[in-house]
CSV table of C-alpha atoms in Angstrom, one decimal:
chain,number,residue,atom,x,y,z
G,990,MET,CA,44.3,104.4,299.1
G,991,ARG,CA,47.4,105.7,297.3
G,992,PHE,CA,47.1,108.5,294.8
G,993,SER,CA,50.2,107.8,292.7
G,994,PRO,CA,50.7,106.3,289.2
G,995,VAL,CA,51.0,102.6,288.7
G,996,ALA,CA,52.4,100.9,285.6
G,997,GLU,CA,50.5,97.7,285.2
G,998,ILE,CA,52.5,95.1,283.2
G,999,ARG,CA,50.6,92.2,281.9
G,1000,ARG,CA,52.3,88.9,281.1
G,1001,SER,CA,49.5,87.5,279.1
G,1002,ALA,CA,49.7,90.5,276.6
G,1003,LEU,CA,53.4,90.0,276.3
G,1004,GLN,CA,53.0,86.3,275.5
G,1005,HIS,CA,50.2,87.1,273.0
G,1006,ASN,CA,52.4,89.6,271.2
G,1007,LEU,CA,55.3,87.1,271.0
G,1008,GLN,CA,53.0,84.5,269.5
G,1009,ARG,CA,51.8,87.0,266.9
G,1010,LEU,CA,55.4,87.9,265.9
G,1011,ARG,CA,56.4,84.2,265.7
G,1012,ALA,CA,53.4,83.6,263.4
G,1013,LEU,CA,54.4,86.5,261.2
G,1014,ALA,CA,58.0,85.3,261.0
G,1015,PRO,CA,57.7,81.5,261.4
G,1016,HIS,CA,61.1,80.6,260.1
G,1017,ALA,CA,63.2,83.2,262.0
G,1018,LYS,CA,64.6,83.2,265.5
G,1019,VAL,CA,63.4,86.0,267.8
G,1020,MET,CA,65.8,88.4,269.4
G,1021,ALA,CA,63.7,90.3,271.9
G,1022,VAL,CA,65.0,93.8,272.2
G,1023,VAL,CA,64.9,94.7,275.9
G,1024,LYS,CA,67.2,97.7,275.9
G,1025,ALA,CA,66.2,100.9,277.8
G,1026,ASN,CA,64.8,98.9,280.7
G,1027,ALA,CA,62.7,96.8,278.3
G,1028,TYR,CA,61.3,100.0,276.9
G,1029,GLY,CA,60.3,101.1,280.3
G,1030,HIS,CA,58.7,97.8,281.3
G,1031,GLY,CA,61.4,96.4,283.6
G,1032,LEU,CA,64.4,94.7,282.2
G,1033,VAL,CA,64.9,91.7,284.5
G,1034,LYS,CA,61.2,90.9,285.0
G,1035,LEU,CA,60.4,91.1,281.3
G,1036,ALA,CA,63.3,89.0,280.3
G,1037,SER,CA,62.3,86.3,282.8
G,1038,TRP,CA,58.8,86.3,281.2
G,1039,LEU,CA,60.4,85.9,277.7
G,1040,ASP,CA,62.2,82.6,278.3
G,1041,ALA,CA,60.7,81.3,275.1
G,1042,VAL,CA,62.7,83.7,272.9
G,1043,ASP,CA,66.0,82.8,271.2
G,1044,GLY,CA,68.0,85.7,272.6
G,1045,PHE,CA,67.9,89.3,273.8
G,1046,GLY,CA,69.1,92.5,272.2
G,1047,LEU,CA,70.6,95.0,274.5
G,1048,ALA,CA,72.3,98.4,273.9
G,1049,ARG,CA,74.9,98.4,276.6
G,1050,ILE,CA,77.0,95.9,278.5
G,1051,GLU,CA,75.6,97.0,281.9
G,1052,GLU,CA,72.2,95.8,280.7
G,1053,ALA,CA,73.6,92.4,279.8
G,1054,LEU,CA,75.5,92.0,283.0
G,1055,ALA,CA,72.3,92.8,285.0
G,1056,LEU,CA,70.6,89.9,283.3
G,1057,ARG,CA,73.5,87.6,283.9
G,1058,GLU,CA,73.6,88.6,287.6
G,1059,ASN,CA,70.0,87.7,287.9
G,1060,GLY,CA,70.5,84.2,286.5
G,1061,ASN,CA,69.6,84.8,282.9
G,1062,ALA,CA,71.6,82.3,280.8
G,1063,SER,CA,70.0,83.2,277.4
G,1064,ARG,CA,71.9,84.4,274.4
G,1065,LEU,CA,72.6,88.1,274.9
G,1066,ILE,CA,73.6,90.4,272.0
G,1067,LEU,CA,75.2,93.8,272.6
G,1068,LEU,CA,73.8,95.9,269.8
G,1069,GLU,CA,76.2,98.8,270.2
G,1070,GLY,CA,79.2,96.6,270.8
G,1071,VAL,CA,82.0,97.4,273.3
G,1072,PHE,CA,84.7,100.0,273.3
G,1073,SER,CA,87.5,98.7,275.6
G,1074,GLU,CA,89.5,95.6,276.1
G,1075,VAL,CA,88.1,95.3,279.7
G,1076,ASP,CA,84.5,95.2,278.3
G,1077,LEU,CA,85.6,92.7,275.6
G,1078,GLU,CA,86.9,90.4,278.3
G,1079,GLN,CA,83.7,90.9,280.3
G,1080,ALA,CA,81.7,89.9,277.2
G,1081,ALA,CA,83.9,86.8,276.7
G,1082,ARG,CA,83.6,85.8,280.4
G,1083,HIS,CA,79.8,86.1,280.3
G,1084,SER,CA,79.4,84.6,276.8
G,1085,LEU,CA,77.9,87.7,275.2
G,1086,ASP,CA,77.4,88.2,271.4
G,1087,VAL,CA,79.1,91.5,270.3
G,1088,VAL,CA,78.1,93.7,267.4
G,1089,ILE,CA,81.0,95.3,265.4
G,1090,HIS,CA,80.2,98.5,263.6
G,1091,ASP,CA,83.6,100.2,262.8
G,1092,ALA,CA,87.2,99.5,262.1
G,1093,GLU,CA,88.4,100.6,265.5
G,1094,GLN,CA,86.3,97.8,267.1
G,1095,VAL,CA,87.9,95.3,264.8
G,1096,ARG,CA,91.4,96.5,265.8
G,1097,LEU,CA,90.4,96.3,269.5
G,1098,LEU,CA,89.3,92.7,268.9
G,1099,GLU,CA,92.4,91.8,267.1
G,1100,ARG,CA,94.7,93.1,269.9
G,1101,ALA,CA,92.7,91.7,272.8
G,1102,GLN,CA,93.8,88.7,275.0
G,1103,LEU,CA,90.5,87.0,275.7
G,1104,SER,CA,89.6,84.0,277.8
G,1105,GLN,CA,87.5,82.6,274.9
G,1106,PRO,CA,86.5,83.8,271.4
G,1107,LEU,CA,83.3,85.8,270.9
G,1108,VAL,CA,80.3,85.4,268.7
G,1109,ILE,CA,80.5,88.5,266.5
G,1110,TRP,CA,77.9,90.3,264.4
G,1111,LEU,CA,79.3,92.6,261.7
G,1112,LYS,CA,76.9,95.5,261.1
G,1113,ILE,CA,76.6,97.0,257.6
G,1114,ASP,CA,75.4,100.6,257.1
G,1115,SER,CA,73.0,100.0,254.3
G,1116,GLY,CA,71.4,103.4,254.6
G,1117,MET,CA,70.6,104.3,258.3
G,1118,HIS,CA,74.0,106.2,258.5
G,1119,ARG,CA,74.1,105.9,262.2
G,1120,LEU,CA,76.2,102.8,263.0
G,1121,GLY,CA,77.7,100.2,260.7
G,1122,VAL,CA,80.6,99.7,258.3
G,1123,LEU,CA,80.3,101.3,255.0
G,1124,PRO,CA,79.6,99.0,252.0
G,1125,GLU,CA,83.0,99.8,250.4
G,1126,ALA,CA,84.8,98.8,253.7
G,1127,PHE,CA,82.8,95.6,254.3
G,1128,ASP,CA,84.9,93.0,252.4
G,1129,ALA,CA,88.2,94.0,254.1
G,1130,LEU,CA,86.7,94.1,257.6
G,1131,TYR,CA,84.8,90.9,257.1
G,1132,ARG,CA,88.1,89.1,256.0
G,1133,ARG,CA,89.9,90.4,259.1
G,1134,LEU,CA,87.2,89.0,261.3
G,1135,CYS,CA,87.4,85.7,259.6
G,1136,ASP,CA,91.2,85.7,260.3
G,1137,CYS,CA,90.8,86.8,263.9
G,1138,ALA,CA,91.4,84.1,266.6
G,1139,ASN,CA,89.1,86.0,269.0
G,1140,VAL,CA,86.0,85.4,266.7
G,1141,VAL,CA,83.8,82.3,266.7
G,1142,GLN,CA,83.6,81.5,263.0
G,1143,PRO,CA,81.9,82.5,260.9
G,1144,PRO,CA,81.0,86.1,261.8
G,1145,ASN,CA,77.3,86.9,261.6
G,1146,LEU,CA,75.9,89.7,259.6
G,1147,MET,CA,73.3,92.4,260.3
G,1148,THR,CA,71.9,95.8,259.2
G,1149,HIS,CA,69.2,98.2,260.4
G,1150,PHE,CA,66.3,99.7,258.5
G,1151,ALA,CA,65.8,103.5,258.5
G,1152,VAL,CA,62.2,103.8,257.2
G,1153,ALA,CA,60.7,100.3,257.6
G,1154,ASP,CA,57.8,102.0,259.4
G,1155,GLU,CA,56.8,103.6,256.1
G,1156,ALA,CA,55.4,100.6,254.2
G,1157,GLU,CA,55.4,102.3,250.8
G,1158,ASN,CA,58.9,103.8,251.0
G,1159,PRO,CA,61.2,102.2,248.4
G,1160,GLU,CA,64.3,102.9,250.6
G,1161,THR,CA,63.7,99.7,252.5
G,1162,VAL,CA,63.8,97.7,249.3
G,1163,ARG,CA,67.1,99.4,248.4
G,1164,GLN,CA,68.6,98.6,251.8
G,1165,ILE,CA,67.5,94.9,251.5
G,1166,GLN,CA,69.0,94.7,248.1
G,1167,LEU,CA,72.3,96.3,249.1
G,1168,PHE,CA,72.7,94.1,252.2
G,1169,ASN,CA,71.9,90.9,250.2
G,1170,ARG,CA,74.4,91.9,247.5
G,1171,LEU,CA,77.2,92.4,250.0
G,1172,VAL,CA,76.6,89.2,252.0
G,1173,LYS,CA,75.6,86.9,249.1
G,1174,ASP,CA,76.9,83.3,249.5
G,1175,LEU,CA,78.7,84.2,252.8
G,1176,PRO,CA,78.2,81.9,255.8
G,1177,GLY,CA,76.8,83.0,259.1
G,1178,GLU,CA,73.5,84.1,260.5
G,1179,ARG,CA,71.7,87.2,259.3
G,1180,THR,CA,69.4,89.8,260.9
G,1181,LEU,CA,67.8,92.8,259.2
G,1182,CYS,CA,64.3,93.4,260.7
G,1183,ASN,CA,63.3,95.6,263.6
G,1184,SER,CA,59.6,95.6,264.7
G,1185,ALA,CA,58.4,97.3,261.5
G,1186,GLY,CA,60.5,95.0,259.3
G,1187,THR,CA,59.1,92.0,261.1
G,1188,LEU,CA,55.5,93.1,260.6
G,1189,VAL,CA,55.6,94.2,256.9
G,1190,TRP,CA,58.8,93.1,255.2
G,1191,PRO,CA,58.7,89.3,255.3
G,1192,SER,CA,61.3,88.9,252.5
G,1193,ALA,CA,63.8,90.3,254.9
G,1194,HIS,CA,63.2,88.2,257.9
G,1195,GLY,CA,66.4,86.3,257.6
G,1196,ASP,CA,67.6,84.1,260.4
G,1197,TRP,CA,66.7,86.4,263.2
G,1198,VAL,CA,64.1,89.2,263.7
G,1199,ARG,CA,64.6,91.9,266.3
G,1200,PRO,CA,61.2,93.0,267.6
G,1201,GLY,CA,61.1,95.8,270.2
G,1202,LEU,CA,58.1,98.1,270.3
G,1203,ALA,CA,55.7,95.5,268.7
G,1204,LEU,CA,56.6,93.1,271.4
G,1205,TYR,CA,55.2,95.5,274.0
G,1206,GLY,CA,52.0,95.9,272.0
G,1207,ALA,CA,52.4,99.1,270.1
G,1208,ASN,CA,52.2,99.5,266.4
G,1209,PRO,CA,55.5,100.9,265.0
G,1210,MET,CA,54.0,101.8,261.6
G,1211,ILE,CA,53.6,105.5,260.8
G,1212,GLY,CA,49.9,106.2,260.8
G,1213,GLY,CA,49.1,102.6,261.6
G,1214,GLU,CA,46.0,101.7,263.7
G,1215,PRO,CA,46.8,100.1,267.1
G,1216,SER,CA,44.6,97.1,266.2
G,1217,GLN,CA,46.2,96.5,262.8
G,1218,PHE,CA,48.4,93.6,263.8
G,1219,ASP,CA,46.3,92.3,266.8
G,1220,LEU,CA,48.9,93.4,269.3
G,1221,GLN,CA,47.9,93.9,273.0
G,1222,PRO,CA,49.4,96.7,275.2
G,1223,VAL,CA,51.7,95.2,277.8
G,1224,MET,CA,51.8,98.4,279.9
G,1225,THR,CA,48.7,100.2,281.2
G,1226,MET,CA,49.5,103.4,283.0
G,1227,ARG,CA,47.0,103.9,285.8
G,1228,SER,CA,46.4,106.5,288.5
G,1229,LYS,CA,43.6,108.1,290.6
G,1230,VAL,CA,41.5,111.2,290.7
G,1231,LEU,CA,42.8,113.3,293.6
G,1232,ALA,CA,40.4,116.2,293.4
G,1233,VAL,CA,37.3,117.4,291.6
G,1234,ARG,CA,36.7,121.2,291.2
G,1235,SER,CA,33.9,123.3,289.7
G,1236,LEU,CA,34.7,126.1,287.2
G,1237,LYS,CA,32.7,128.9,285.9
G,1238,ALA,CA,32.6,129.7,282.2
G,1239,GLY,CA,35.7,131.5,281.1
G,1240,GLU,CA,37.9,130.4,284.1
G,1241,PRO,CA,41.4,129.1,283.2
G,1242,VAL,CA,43.2,126.0,284.4
G,1243,GLY,CA,46.9,125.4,284.9
G,1244,TYR,CA,50.2,127.1,284.1
G,1245,GLY,CA,50.1,129.8,281.5
G,1246,GLN,CA,46.3,129.7,281.6
G,1247,THR,CA,46.3,128.2,278.1
G,1248,TRP,CA,42.9,126.6,278.5
G,1249,ARG,CA,39.7,128.3,279.6
G,1250,SER,CA,36.3,126.6,280.2
G,1251,GLY,CA,33.7,127.4,277.6
G,1252,ARG,CA,30.9,126.7,280.1
G,1253,ASP,CA,30.2,126.1,283.7
G,1254,THR,CA,31.9,122.7,284.2
G,1255,ARG,CA,34.0,120.5,286.5
G,1256,ILE,CA,37.7,119.5,286.4
G,1257,ALA,CA,39.2,116.3,287.7
G,1258,VAL,CA,42.7,116.6,288.9
G,1259,VAL,CA,44.7,113.4,288.3
G,1260,ALA,CA,47.8,112.2,290.1
G,1261,MET,CA,50.1,112.0,287.0
G,1262,GLY,CA,52.5,114.5,285.5
G,1263,TYR,CA,55.7,114.9,283.6
G,1264,GLY,CA,57.6,114.0,286.7
G,1265,ASP,CA,56.1,110.5,286.3
G,1266,GLY,CA,56.7,110.4,282.5
G,1267,TYR,CA,53.5,111.8,281.1
G,1268,PRO,CA,54.3,114.1,278.1
G,1269,ARG,CA,54.2,117.8,279.1
G,1270,HIS,CA,53.4,118.8,275.5
G,1271,ALA,CA,50.2,116.7,275.3
G,1272,VAL,CA,47.7,119.2,274.0
G,1273,SER,CA,44.3,120.0,275.5
G,1274,GLY,CA,41.9,117.5,274.3
G,1275,THR,CA,44.2,114.5,274.6
G,1276,PRO,CA,42.0,111.7,275.8
G,1277,VAL,CA,42.1,110.3,279.4
G,1278,LEU,CA,40.0,107.4,280.6
G,1279,ILE,CA,38.2,107.8,284.0
G,1280,ASN,CA,36.0,104.9,285.0
G,1281,GLY,CA,36.3,103.6,281.4
G,1282,GLN,CA,35.0,106.9,279.8
G,1283,ARG,CA,37.0,109.2,277.7
G,1284,TYR,CA,37.5,112.8,278.8
G,1285,PRO,CA,39.7,115.6,277.4
G,1286,LEU,CA,42.9,116.9,278.9
G,1287,ALA,CA,42.4,120.6,279.9
G,1288,GLY,CA,45.4,122.8,280.2
G,1289,ARG,CA,49.1,122.2,280.6
G,1290,VAL,CA,50.5,119.1,282.3
G,1291,SER,CA,52.2,119.8,285.6
G,1292,MET,CA,55.1,117.9,287.2
G,1293,ASP,CA,52.8,115.9,289.5
G,1294,MET,CA,49.3,116.5,288.1
G,1295,LEU,CA,47.1,116.9,285.1
G,1296,THR,CA,43.6,118.2,284.7
G,1297,VAL,CA,40.7,116.7,282.8
G,1298,GLU,CA,37.3,118.3,282.0
G,1299,VAL,CA,34.6,115.9,283.2
G,1300,GLY,CA,31.5,118.2,283.1
G,1301,GLU,CA,28.6,116.8,285.1
G,1302,ALA,CA,29.8,113.2,284.9
G,1303,GLU,CA,29.8,111.1,288.0
G,1304,VAL,CA,33.5,111.4,288.8
G,1305,GLN,CA,34.8,111.6,292.3
G,1306,VAL,CA,38.0,111.5,294.3
G,1307,GLY,CA,39.7,108.0,294.1
G,1308,ASP,CA,38.2,107.0,290.8
G,1309,ASP,CA,40.3,105.0,288.5
G,1310,VAL,CA,42.2,106.7,285.6
G,1311,VAL,CA,44.0,105.2,282.6
G,1312,LEU,CA,46.5,107.4,280.9
G,1313,TRP,CA,47.4,104.8,278.2
G,1314,GLY,CA,47.2,101.1,277.7
G,1315,GLU,CA,44.0,99.0,277.8
G,1316,GLY,CA,41.2,100.9,276.1
G,1317,LEU,CA,43.5,103.9,275.3
G,1318,PRO,CA,46.3,103.2,272.8
G,1319,VAL,CA,49.7,104.7,273.7
G,1320,GLU,CA,50.0,105.5,270.0
G,1321,GLU,CA,47.1,108.0,270.3
G,1322,ILE,CA,48.6,109.7,273.3
G,1323,ALA,CA,51.9,110.0,271.6
G,1324,GLU,CA,50.3,111.6,268.5
G,1325,CYS,CA,48.6,114.2,270.7
G,1326,ALA,CA,52.0,115.0,272.3
G,1327,GLY,CA,53.8,115.2,269.0
G,1328,THR,CA,56.0,112.3,269.7
G,1329,ILE,CA,56.2,108.5,269.3
G,1330,PRO,CA,55.1,105.6,271.6
G,1331,TYR,CA,58.7,104.6,272.2
G,1332,GLU,CA,59.3,107.9,274.0
G,1333,LEU,CA,56.3,107.6,276.2
G,1334,LEU,CA,57.1,104.0,277.3
G,1335,CYS,CA,60.7,104.7,277.9
G,1336,SER,CA,60.1,107.9,279.8
G,1337,THR,CA,58.3,106.2,282.7
G,1338,THR,CA,60.2,107.5,285.8
G,1339,ALA,CA,61.3,105.9,289.1
G,1340,ARG,CA,58.3,107.5,290.9
G,1341,VAL,CA,55.9,105.2,289.1
G,1342,GLN,CA,55.1,102.0,290.9
G,1343,TYR,CA,55.1,98.8,288.9
G,1344,ARG,CA,52.6,96.0,289.3
G,1345,TYR,CA,53.4,92.8,287.4
G,1346,LEU,CA,50.3,90.7,286.6
G,1347,ASP,CA,51.5,87.1,286.1
């Protein structure tokens, strides 16, 4: 028996979530966002399971090339674009879509000698203020792309929401209105919606939606219940109990002795720590499932282990543990750690074994 964490990745849950997203945005194509190693789930494998989507969103050209090298012939979109003529030619050679978000990228495209023109997405900064051309610069840059021989005509158009995960925040309406005003009557495909936008802003679905977190079964909405949209967790992080110890009332556990038992009790030591991707700042009381029952985290998370108070329950070495996933939403663990589910999923380290359930 191995006492090390295993990330169980379930294909049926992924397919279920894709069907739910298609039902919510029935008239839009789906750009599955698989950047950051498919949010920690495994880029190449997850992309092979998502052969029914219309394209893939990636942050960096290395991610796209990894898919091409593994035989993926789908439409691949580089969401951060590229920053050198060498990468532009790589994008052309491998038929990658490229996002343009500033004037320097337009100049690079105009100067390049490419083997074939590129499908371009011009990104508008409608309020995120991270990447994207400013509204006042949009018309001029759009016309330059229309005149550029290296661009498949017409250029496509996109933006990114800042607070779509806050359903009552009027800022998203303002962003939608600004984007629509700028691109009114222009040709080309449009994409505005991330996961949250796809779930709760149907008026902005456009030609493409770009689900990421929701595709992997987590609710992106602030304060939203995991079951709100009938999504299923694709990843279940599992491990084993590697020791069970008795404590007397008042005895501490772990670094800093931040937790002390309030009674005579028992502690289960679990083979999972921040070296595997479990959040160190998860507070005492954070739920852990052992044999399907919830028990509270006790004390600080260590690099390789965490400790759970199990009292007099029938828990023994080798018992099954779920850290998040089936029966224990990753959203709940993230809240206990003062973070977001994106970070937990993406923080899974190379020490964790992956088990893909086809």
